[in-house]
Each structure stands twice: as C-alpha cells, then as structure tokens.
Amino acid sequence: MSFFSKSLKPLVIATGLFSLSLSATIYAHGNDHDNHHMPKEQHKHASKQSDVMVMNGYARATFALAKTGAVYFTLHNHSDSDKTLTSVSVSSDVASEAQIHTTVMEEDVMKMRELTDGVKIKAGEMVSFESGGRHIMLMGLTKGLEEGSEVALTLTFSDGSELPVLLPVKKEAGESHHHHH
C-alpha cells in the first residue's frame, strides 16, 4: 500500500460514516416532517383515537380591531358510523367563544345562523366548512387574526370525543374585507 493510500484510508472511512449518519438523520426527519407541524395531541387523535380528520383548515386573517373571525376546513369521517360535530371551543386568549354557523338567504339577504344542533358527518364522507356556507365563527376576538399566526381549536363530537386542531391564519385569495355580523 502506498503512503497516499494509507493517509487517505481514515479520511475515506470518516467520510463514509458521516454520510451514513447524515442519511439516517435526513430519513428520520423526513418521516417525522409531516407530523412536525401538528401539536402532539393532534398526532394522537389523527393516528389512533379520532375517526375524523381535519383537512385544508385555516382561519381567515382579519383587520386589527375585528371582533369576529371565520374558520374554514373540511372534516373527513373515516369511521363506519355517523359523527356529529356538536361544538367548537377556542382559547380565551383568542376569542370569547366559537360557534358553528351557516349562511342562509332570507328575503334576498345573506344572513348567518348558529347551528345549535351541530353538523352531521356521515360515515366515510366529508363535510366542508367554507366561505358562504358552514363555517366556525370566532366571536369576541381579543385582537385581530394576523396572517402567519395560528389558532388552536377543540372540536367536540356527540360521542364526547374531542379533536384538538392548530390552524394557520391566512388571507383568502383576492380578499376584500368581508365583515361578519
């Protein structure tokens, strides 16, 4: 073996070990990345306990002094039985209450109404909460919902199960300020 080979051997081994270590780290991070942005409670509910999954959720950004805000998402019921979303709670740091609402047409005027009986999600189906339809109304905001922040909600179902969710605050595309209530 030449002098050159002997001196490079430790470097080649060290580089190989470093590469293996780096690959393992990247692989582990990649597998965890999808769950990294959810609170730990949501991991538990999404994987084991809850039969309902929240998809495409967000709270709409508001102006600084707004007293109400709206939250939108799609609920997907993965179970074999119907589920009913009966209530939503929000931290008092964000708003005084959260209500399940729908938008209805009354005498040529769009009005919002609280859905006090909740919203049924049939087995294997999805229900959308979207602008102009069902949505979660945040009442008594402590401050405006600022784009880039997050809102934590707890969804409660008729069987007593709860699903905590953490949703981003975003502006809607082409948004002009639409005021609720």
PDB file of C-alpha atoms in Angstrom:
ATOM      1  CA  MET A   1       0.000   0.000   0.000  1.00  0.00           C
ATOM      2  CA  SER A   2       1.398   3.390  -0.873  1.00  0.00           C
ATOM      3  CA  PHE A   3       1.779   6.278   1.555  1.00  0.00           C
ATOM      4  CA  PHE A   4      -1.024   8.110  -0.265  1.00  0.00           C
ATOM      5  CA  SER A   5      -3.457   5.169   0.253  1.00  0.00           C
ATOM      6  CA  LYS A   6      -2.577   4.822   3.962  1.00  0.00           C
ATOM      7  CA  SER A   7      -3.145   8.509   4.672  1.00  0.00           C
ATOM      8  CA  LEU A   8      -6.462   8.634   2.802  1.00  0.00           C
ATOM      9  CA  LYS A   9      -7.949   5.469   4.350  1.00  0.00           C
ATOM     10  CA  PRO A  10      -9.046   7.152   7.648  1.00  0.00           C
ATOM     11  CA  LEU A  11     -10.477  10.076   5.685  1.00  0.00           C
ATOM     12  CA  VAL A  12     -12.481   7.769   3.412  1.00  0.00           C
ATOM     13  CA  ILE A  13     -13.820   5.818   6.434  1.00  0.00           C
ATOM     14  CA  ALA A  14     -14.723   9.021   8.297  1.00  0.00           C
ATOM     15  CA  THR A  15     -16.463  10.462   5.230  1.00  0.00           C
ATOM     16  CA  GLY A  16     -18.425   7.231   4.761  1.00  0.00           C
ATOM     17  CA  LEU A  17     -19.538   7.178   8.405  1.00  0.00           C
ATOM     18  CA  PHE A  18     -20.510  10.859   8.229  1.00  0.00           C
ATOM     19  CA  SER A  19     -22.556  10.219   5.070  1.00  0.00           C
ATOM     20  CA  LEU A  20     -24.368   7.275   6.694  1.00  0.00           C
ATOM     21  CA  SER A  21     -25.103   9.346   9.775  1.00  0.00           C
ATOM     22  CA  LEU A  22     -26.378  12.254   7.685  1.00  0.00           C
ATOM     23  CA  SER A  23     -28.565   9.942   5.573  1.00  0.00           C
ATOM     24  CA  ALA A  24     -30.119   8.419   8.698  1.00  0.00           C
ATOM     25  CA  THR A  25     -30.815  11.896  10.112  1.00  0.00           C
ATOM     26  CA  ILE A  26     -32.415  13.113   6.880  1.00  0.00           C
ATOM     27  CA  TYR A  27     -34.527   9.932   6.622  1.00  0.00           C
ATOM     28  CA  ALA A  28     -35.718  10.226  10.226  1.00  0.00           C
ATOM     29  CA  HIS A  29     -36.526  13.927   9.803  1.00  0.00           C
ATOM     30  CA  GLY A  30     -38.343  13.272   6.536  1.00  0.00           C
ATOM     31  CA  ASN A  31     -40.571  10.646   8.144  1.00  0.00           C
ATOM     32  CA  ASP A  32     -41.346  12.946  11.046  1.00  0.00           C
ATOM     33  CA  HIS A  33     -41.767  16.107   8.946  1.00  0.00           C
ATOM     34  CA  ASP A  34     -45.433  15.555   8.067  1.00  0.00           C
ATOM     35  CA  ASN A  35     -46.315  15.353  11.752  1.00  0.00           C
ATOM     36  CA  HIS A  36     -43.850  18.005  12.902  1.00  0.00           C
ATOM     37  CA  HIS A  37     -46.220  20.928  12.315  1.00  0.00           C
ATOM     38  CA  MET A  38     -49.113  19.475  14.334  1.00  0.00           C
ATOM     39  CA  PRO A  39     -49.402  19.636  18.109  1.00  0.00           C
ATOM     40  CA  LYS A  40     -48.623  16.360  19.901  1.00  0.00           C
ATOM     41  CA  GLU A  41     -52.292  15.942  20.860  1.00  0.00           C
ATOM     42  CA  GLN A  42     -53.277  16.025  17.204  1.00  0.00           C
ATOM     43  CA  HIS A  43     -50.783  13.259  16.365  1.00  0.00           C
ATOM     44  CA  LYS A  44     -52.523  11.022  18.911  1.00  0.00           C
ATOM     45  CA  HIS A  45     -56.012  11.857  17.657  1.00  0.00           C
ATOM     46  CA  ALA A  46     -55.172  11.657  13.980  1.00  0.00           C
ATOM     47  CA  SER A  47     -53.458   8.273  14.301  1.00  0.00           C
ATOM     48  CA  LYS A  48     -55.429   6.352  16.953  1.00  0.00           C
ATOM     49  CA  GLN A  49     -58.419   7.793  18.664  1.00  0.00           C
ATOM     50  CA  SER A  50     -60.306  10.065  16.302  1.00  0.00           C
ATOM     51  CA  ASP A  51     -62.262   8.797  13.355  1.00  0.00           C
ATOM     52  CA  VAL A  52     -62.499  12.337  11.980  1.00  0.00           C
ATOM     53  CA  MET A  53     -59.698  14.136  10.182  1.00  0.00           C
ATOM     54  CA  VAL A  54     -59.456  17.898   9.588  1.00  0.00           C
ATOM     55  CA  MET A  55     -58.174  18.859   6.132  1.00  0.00           C
ATOM     56  CA  ASN A  56     -57.290  22.186   4.467  1.00  0.00           C
ATOM     57  CA  GLY A  57     -58.092  24.172   7.602  1.00  0.00           C
ATOM     58  CA  TYR A  58     -57.358  27.841   8.164  1.00  0.00           C
ATOM     59  CA  ALA A  59     -58.649  30.944   9.917  1.00  0.00           C
ATOM     60  CA  ARG A  60     -59.180  33.985   7.723  1.00  0.00           C
ATOM     61  CA  ALA A  61     -56.966  36.947   8.602  1.00  0.00           C
ATOM     62  CA  THR A  62     -58.858  39.995   9.889  1.00  0.00           C
ATOM     63  CA  PHE A  63     -58.126  43.673  10.426  1.00  0.00           C
ATOM     64  CA  ALA A  64     -56.559  44.609  13.774  1.00  0.00           C
ATOM     65  CA  LEU A  65     -59.738  45.737  15.596  1.00  0.00           C
ATOM     66  CA  ALA A  66     -62.039  42.981  14.298  1.00  0.00           C
ATOM     67  CA  LYS A  67     -64.310  41.384  16.901  1.00  0.00           C
ATOM     68  CA  THR A  68     -65.268  38.358  14.784  1.00  0.00           C
ATOM     69  CA  GLY A  69     -63.377  35.928  12.602  1.00  0.00           C
ATOM     70  CA  ALA A  70     -64.127  32.865  10.483  1.00  0.00           C
ATOM     71  CA  VAL A  71     -62.505  29.427  10.330  1.00  0.00           C
ATOM     72  CA  TYR A  72     -62.816  27.023   7.415  1.00  0.00           C
ATOM     73  CA  PHE A  73     -61.875  23.358   6.941  1.00  0.00           C
ATOM     74  CA  THR A  74     -63.115  20.014   5.656  1.00  0.00           C
ATOM     75  CA  LEU A  75     -63.992  17.195   8.056  1.00  0.00           C
ATOM     76  CA  HIS A  76     -63.481  13.631   6.809  1.00  0.00           C
ATOM     77  CA  ASN A  77     -65.215  10.864   8.790  1.00  0.00           C
ATOM     78  CA  HIS A  78     -63.111   7.706   8.406  1.00  0.00           C
ATOM     79  CA  SER A  79     -65.334   5.604  10.664  1.00  0.00           C
ATOM     80  CA  ASP A  80     -68.174   3.193   9.947  1.00  0.00           C
ATOM     81  CA  SER A  81     -70.668   5.331  11.875  1.00  0.00           C
ATOM     82  CA  ASP A  82     -72.029   8.856  11.537  1.00  0.00           C
ATOM     83  CA  LYS A  83     -70.400  11.550  13.698  1.00  0.00           C
ATOM     84  CA  THR A  84     -71.895  14.887  14.723  1.00  0.00           C
ATOM     85  CA  LEU A  85     -69.751  17.933  15.434  1.00  0.00           C
ATOM     86  CA  THR A  86     -71.649  19.488  18.335  1.00  0.00           C
ATOM     87  CA  SER A  87     -69.387  22.310  19.475  1.00  0.00           C
ATOM     88  CA  VAL A  88     -66.076  24.075  19.000  1.00  0.00           C
ATOM     89  CA  SER A  89     -64.036  25.749  21.703  1.00  0.00           C
ATOM     90  CA  VAL A  90     -61.249  28.300  21.431  1.00  0.00           C
ATOM     91  CA  SER A  91     -58.780  29.665  23.961  1.00  0.00           C
ATOM     92  CA  SER A  92     -59.987  32.810  25.735  1.00  0.00           C
ATOM     93  CA  ASP A  93     -56.655  34.350  24.665  1.00  0.00           C
ATOM     94  CA  VAL A  94     -58.037  34.326  21.093  1.00  0.00           C
ATOM     95  CA  ALA A  95     -61.817  34.870  21.395  1.00  0.00           C
ATOM     96  CA  SER A  96     -64.624  34.695  23.932  1.00  0.00           C
ATOM     97  CA  GLU A  97     -66.376  31.859  22.048  1.00  0.00           C
ATOM     98  CA  ALA A  98     -66.544  29.781  18.885  1.00  0.00           C
ATOM     99  CA  GLN A  99     -69.836  28.838  17.209  1.00  0.00           C
ATOM    100  CA  ILE A 100     -70.809  26.566  14.331  1.00  0.00           C
ATOM    101  CA  HIS A 101     -72.567  28.752  11.732  1.00  0.00           C
ATOM    102  CA  THR A 102     -74.146  28.529   8.319  1.00  0.00           C
ATOM    103  CA  THR A 103     -75.080  31.201   5.802  1.00  0.00           C
ATOM    104  CA  VAL A 104     -78.714  31.354   4.674  1.00  0.00           C
ATOM    105  CA  MET A 105     -80.655  33.518   2.245  1.00  0.00           C
ATOM    106  CA  GLU A 106     -83.560  35.371   3.901  1.00  0.00           C
ATOM    107  CA  GLU A 107     -85.637  37.826   1.877  1.00  0.00           C
ATOM    108  CA  ASP A 108     -82.800  38.410  -0.616  1.00  0.00           C
ATOM    109  CA  VAL A 109     -80.292  38.992   2.194  1.00  0.00           C
ATOM    110  CA  MET A 110     -77.486  36.628   3.204  1.00  0.00           C
ATOM    111  CA  LYS A 111     -77.565  36.036   6.964  1.00  0.00           C
ATOM    112  CA  MET A 112     -75.589  33.860   9.312  1.00  0.00           C
ATOM    113  CA  ARG A 113     -77.240  31.472  11.733  1.00  0.00           C
ATOM    114  CA  GLU A 114     -75.766  29.366  14.523  1.00  0.00           C
ATOM    115  CA  LEU A 115     -76.224  25.609  14.001  1.00  0.00           C
ATOM    116  CA  THR A 116     -77.135  24.671  17.578  1.00  0.00           C
ATOM    117  CA  ASP A 117     -77.779  21.013  16.646  1.00  0.00           C
ATOM    118  CA  GLY A 118     -74.283  20.667  15.190  1.00  0.00           C
ATOM    119  CA  VAL A 119     -73.236  19.210  11.849  1.00  0.00           C
ATOM    120  CA  LYS A 120     -73.529  15.521  10.954  1.00  0.00           C
ATOM    121  CA  ILE A 121     -70.674  13.894   9.043  1.00  0.00           C
ATOM    122  CA  LYS A 122     -71.903  10.593   7.604  1.00  0.00           C
ATOM    123  CA  ALA A 123     -69.670   7.512   7.775  1.00  0.00           C
ATOM    124  CA  GLY A 124     -66.965   7.643   5.107  1.00  0.00           C
ATOM    125  CA  GLU A 125     -67.978  11.120   3.920  1.00  0.00           C
ATOM    126  CA  MET A 126     -66.635  14.665   4.048  1.00  0.00           C
ATOM    127  CA  VAL A 127     -68.289  17.936   5.057  1.00  0.00           C
ATOM    128  CA  SER A 128     -66.834  21.307   4.049  1.00  0.00           C
ATOM    129  CA  PHE A 129     -66.867  24.452   6.138  1.00  0.00           C
ATOM    130  CA  GLU A 130     -66.286  27.249   3.624  1.00  0.00           C
ATOM    131  CA  SER A 131     -66.963  30.881   2.899  1.00  0.00           C
ATOM    132  CA  GLY A 132     -70.646  31.377   2.018  1.00  0.00           C
ATOM    133  CA  GLY A 133     -71.675  28.141   3.751  1.00  0.00           C
ATOM    134  CA  ARG A 134     -70.946  26.365   7.021  1.00  0.00           C
ATOM    135  CA  HIS A 135     -68.057  27.874   8.991  1.00  0.00           C
ATOM    136  CA  ILE A 136     -66.779  28.344  12.520  1.00  0.00           C
ATOM    137  CA  MET A 137     -67.419  31.840  13.817  1.00  0.00           C
ATOM    138  CA  LEU A 138     -64.990  33.236  16.381  1.00  0.00           C
ATOM    139  CA  MET A 139     -66.850  35.791  18.488  1.00  0.00           C
ATOM    140  CA  GLY A 140     -65.277  38.425  20.725  1.00  0.00           C
ATOM    141  CA  LEU A 141     -61.762  38.329  19.290  1.00  0.00           C
ATOM    142  CA  THR A 142     -59.203  39.667  21.771  1.00  0.00           C
ATOM    143  CA  LYS A 143     -57.222  41.028  18.787  1.00  0.00           C
ATOM    144  CA  GLY A 144     -57.322  40.681  15.027  1.00  0.00           C
ATOM    145  CA  LEU A 145     -56.246  37.400  13.434  1.00  0.00           C
ATOM    146  CA  GLU A 146     -52.859  38.156  11.932  1.00  0.00           C
ATOM    147  CA  GLU A 147     -51.654  36.345   8.816  1.00  0.00           C
ATOM    148  CA  GLY A 148     -48.881  33.907   9.726  1.00  0.00           C
ATOM    149  CA  SER A 149     -50.150  33.250  13.261  1.00  0.00           C
ATOM    150  CA  GLU A 150     -52.095  30.147  14.348  1.00  0.00           C
ATOM    151  CA  VAL A 151     -55.421  29.450  16.040  1.00  0.00           C
ATOM    152  CA  ALA A 152     -55.980  26.419  18.273  1.00  0.00           C
ATOM    153  CA  LEU A 153     -59.499  24.976  18.406  1.00  0.00           C
ATOM    154  CA  THR A 154     -61.018  21.901  20.015  1.00  0.00           C
ATOM    155  CA  LEU A 155     -63.756  20.167  18.047  1.00  0.00           C
ATOM    156  CA  THR A 156     -66.230  18.212  20.204  1.00  0.00           C
ATOM    157  CA  PHE A 157     -68.434  15.439  18.837  1.00  0.00           C
ATOM    158  CA  SER A 158     -71.725  13.987  20.109  1.00  0.00           C
ATOM    159  CA  ASP A 159     -69.956  10.817  21.338  1.00  0.00           C
ATOM    160  CA  GLY A 160     -67.868  13.002  23.678  1.00  0.00           C
ATOM    161  CA  SER A 161     -64.660  12.674  21.666  1.00  0.00           C
ATOM    162  CA  GLU A 162     -62.566  15.802  21.173  1.00  0.00           C
ATOM    163  CA  LEU A 163     -60.172  16.689  18.384  1.00  0.00           C
ATOM    164  CA  PRO A 164     -57.658  19.486  19.016  1.00  0.00           C
ATOM    165  CA  VAL A 165     -56.512  21.289  15.870  1.00  0.00           C
ATOM    166  CA  LEU A 166     -53.977  24.041  15.211  1.00  0.00           C
ATOM    167  CA  LEU A 167     -54.781  26.049  12.091  1.00  0.00           C
ATOM    168  CA  PRO A 168     -52.811  28.738  10.271  1.00  0.00           C
ATOM    169  CA  VAL A 169     -54.202  32.249   9.784  1.00  0.00           C
ATOM    170  CA  LYS A 170     -54.218  33.147   6.073  1.00  0.00           C
ATOM    171  CA  LYS A 171     -55.609  35.785   3.758  1.00  0.00           C
ATOM    172  CA  GLU A 172     -58.002  34.495   1.146  1.00  0.00           C
ATOM    173  CA  ALA A 173     -57.023  34.951  -2.492  1.00  0.00           C
ATOM    174  CA  GLY A 174     -58.428  38.191  -3.885  1.00  0.00           C
ATOM    175  CA  GLU A 175     -59.788  39.123  -0.491  1.00  0.00           C
ATOM    176  CA  SER A 176     -61.673  42.298   0.033  1.00  0.00           C
ATOM    177  CA  HIS A 177     -62.639  42.868   3.645  1.00  0.00           C
ATOM    178  CA  HIS A 178     -65.812  40.892   4.246  1.00  0.00           C
ATOM    179  CA  HIS A 179     -67.218  41.560   7.681  1.00  0.00           C
ATOM    180  CA  HIS A 180     -69.211  39.001   9.613  1.00  0.00           C
ATOM    181  CA  HIS A 181     -72.151  40.026  11.800  1.00  0.00           C
TER     182      HIS A 181
END
